[in-house]
Amino acid sequence: GVEGRWNFAVKRQCHWSNLDAFGHVNHLSYLEWCQEARTRYLRFVSLQWPEYKKPGIVLKALDFNYHRSLVIGDRVLITVRTEKVGTTS
């Protein structure tokens, strides 16, 4: 059920700790899920994180399209892909 050229995904379930005062998933949770998916994806494609003082992997864009609010118990699928690999930012 994943559209397009997405070949890697991480499943998550919404927990109480992800909720805000309105009872739906807080925006920060989406960022945390994306960071986890990104880390797993880099391991999947056999890339290693660079050393601390060397230039690292640049995340150029992160985009969210909210179709509805997520609440406790909902399940989500976070997808990851590489669109371009270059040598400069």
C-alpha positions as a Markdown table, in Angstrom:
| # | Residue | x | y | z |
|---|---|---|---|---|
| 1 | Gly | 0.0 | 0.0 | 0.0 |
| 2 | Val | 3.0 | 2.4 | -0.2 |
| 3 | Glu | 2.9 | 4.7 | -3.2 |
| 4 | Gly | 5.8 | 5.6 | -5.5 |
| 5 | Arg | 9.4 | 4.5 | -5.3 |
| 6 | Trp | 9.6 | 3.9 | -1.5 |
| 7 | Asn | 11.6 | 0.8 | -0.7 |
| 8 | Phe | 12.2 | 1.1 | 3.0 |
| 9 | Ala | 9.7 | 1.6 | 5.9 |
| 10 | Val | 9.5 | 1.4 | 9.7 |
| 11 | Lys | 6.2 | 0.6 | 11.5 |
| 12 | Arg | 5.2 | 2.5 | 14.7 |
| 13 | Gln | 2.2 | 2.6 | 16.9 |
| 14 | Cys | 1.0 | 5.8 | 18.6 |
| 15 | His | 1.5 | 5.6 | 22.4 |
| 16 | Trp | 0.3 | 7.9 | 25.2 |
| 17 | Ser | 3.7 | 9.5 | 25.3 |
| 18 | Asn | 3.3 | 10.7 | 21.7 |
| 19 | Leu | 0.1 | 12.7 | 22.5 |
| 20 | Asp | -0.3 | 16.4 | 23.1 |
| 21 | Ala | -2.9 | 18.1 | 25.3 |
| 22 | Phe | -5.5 | 17.7 | 22.6 |
| 23 | Gly | -5.1 | 13.9 | 22.6 |
| 24 | His | -3.5 | 13.6 | 19.2 |
| 25 | Val | 0.1 | 12.9 | 18.2 |
| 26 | Asn | 2.4 | 15.8 | 18.8 |
| 27 | His | 4.5 | 17.2 | 15.8 |
| 28 | Leu | 7.7 | 16.3 | 17.6 |
| 29 | Ser | 6.8 | 12.6 | 17.5 |
| 30 | Tyr | 6.8 | 12.8 | 13.7 |
| 31 | Leu | 10.3 | 14.2 | 13.7 |
| 32 | Glu | 11.5 | 11.5 | 16.1 |
| 33 | Trp | 10.0 | 8.8 | 14.0 |
| 34 | Cys | 11.6 | 10.2 | 10.9 |
| 35 | Gln | 15.0 | 10.3 | 12.6 |
| 36 | Glu | 14.7 | 6.7 | 13.7 |
| 37 | Ala | 13.7 | 5.7 | 10.2 |
| 38 | Arg | 16.6 | 7.6 | 8.7 |
| 39 | Thr | 19.1 | 5.9 | 11.0 |
| 40 | Arg | 17.7 | 2.5 | 10.2 |
| 41 | Tyr | 17.7 | 3.3 | 6.5 |
| 42 | Leu | 21.3 | 4.3 | 6.5 |
| 43 | Arg | 22.2 | 1.0 | 8.2 |
| 44 | Phe | 20.0 | -0.8 | 5.6 |
| 45 | Val | 22.0 | 0.7 | 2.7 |
| 46 | Ser | 25.2 | 0.0 | 4.6 |
| 47 | Leu | 26.2 | 3.6 | 5.2 |
| 48 | Gln | 28.0 | 4.5 | 8.4 |
| 49 | Trp | 27.6 | 7.7 | 10.3 |
| 50 | Pro | 30.8 | 9.9 | 9.7 |
| 51 | Glu | 33.2 | 10.7 | 12.5 |
| 52 | Tyr | 32.2 | 13.5 | 14.9 |
| 53 | Lys | 34.5 | 16.2 | 13.4 |
| 54 | Lys | 34.0 | 15.4 | 9.7 |
| 55 | Pro | 31.2 | 16.6 | 7.5 |
| 56 | Gly | 28.2 | 14.4 | 7.7 |
| 57 | Ile | 25.1 | 13.3 | 5.7 |
| 58 | Val | 22.9 | 16.3 | 5.0 |
| 59 | Leu | 19.2 | 16.1 | 5.3 |
| 60 | Lys | 18.0 | 18.6 | 2.7 |
| 61 | Ala | 14.3 | 18.4 | 3.2 |
| 62 | Leu | 11.7 | 16.9 | 5.4 |
| 63 | Asp | 8.0 | 17.2 | 4.4 |
| 64 | Phe | 4.8 | 16.2 | 6.2 |
| 65 | Asn | 1.4 | 16.0 | 4.6 |
| 66 | Tyr | -1.2 | 15.7 | 7.4 |
| 67 | His | -4.3 | 13.9 | 6.2 |
| 68 | Arg | -5.9 | 13.4 | 9.6 |
| 69 | Ser | -4.9 | 13.5 | 13.3 |
| 70 | Leu | -3.3 | 10.4 | 14.8 |
| 71 | Val | -4.5 | 9.2 | 18.2 |
| 72 | Ile | -3.4 | 6.6 | 20.7 |
| 73 | Gly | -3.4 | 3.1 | 19.2 |
| 74 | Asp | -3.1 | 4.2 | 15.6 |
| 75 | Arg | -0.4 | 2.5 | 13.5 |
| 76 | Val | 1.8 | 4.4 | 11.1 |
| 77 | Leu | 4.3 | 3.5 | 8.4 |
| 78 | Ile | 7.3 | 5.8 | 8.0 |
| 79 | Thr | 8.9 | 5.5 | 4.6 |
| 80 | Val | 12.4 | 6.5 | 3.5 |
| 81 | Arg | 14.2 | 6.9 | 0.2 |
| 82 | Thr | 17.3 | 8.5 | -1.3 |
| 83 | Glu | 16.5 | 10.9 | -4.0 |
| 84 | Lys | 20.0 | 12.1 | -4.9 |
| 85 | Val | 23.5 | 11.4 | -3.7 |
| 86 | Gly | 26.0 | 14.2 | -4.3 |
| 87 | Thr | 29.3 | 15.6 | -3.1 |
| 88 | Thr | 28.3 | 19.1 | -2.3 |
| 89 | Ser | 25.4 | 20.7 | -0.5 |
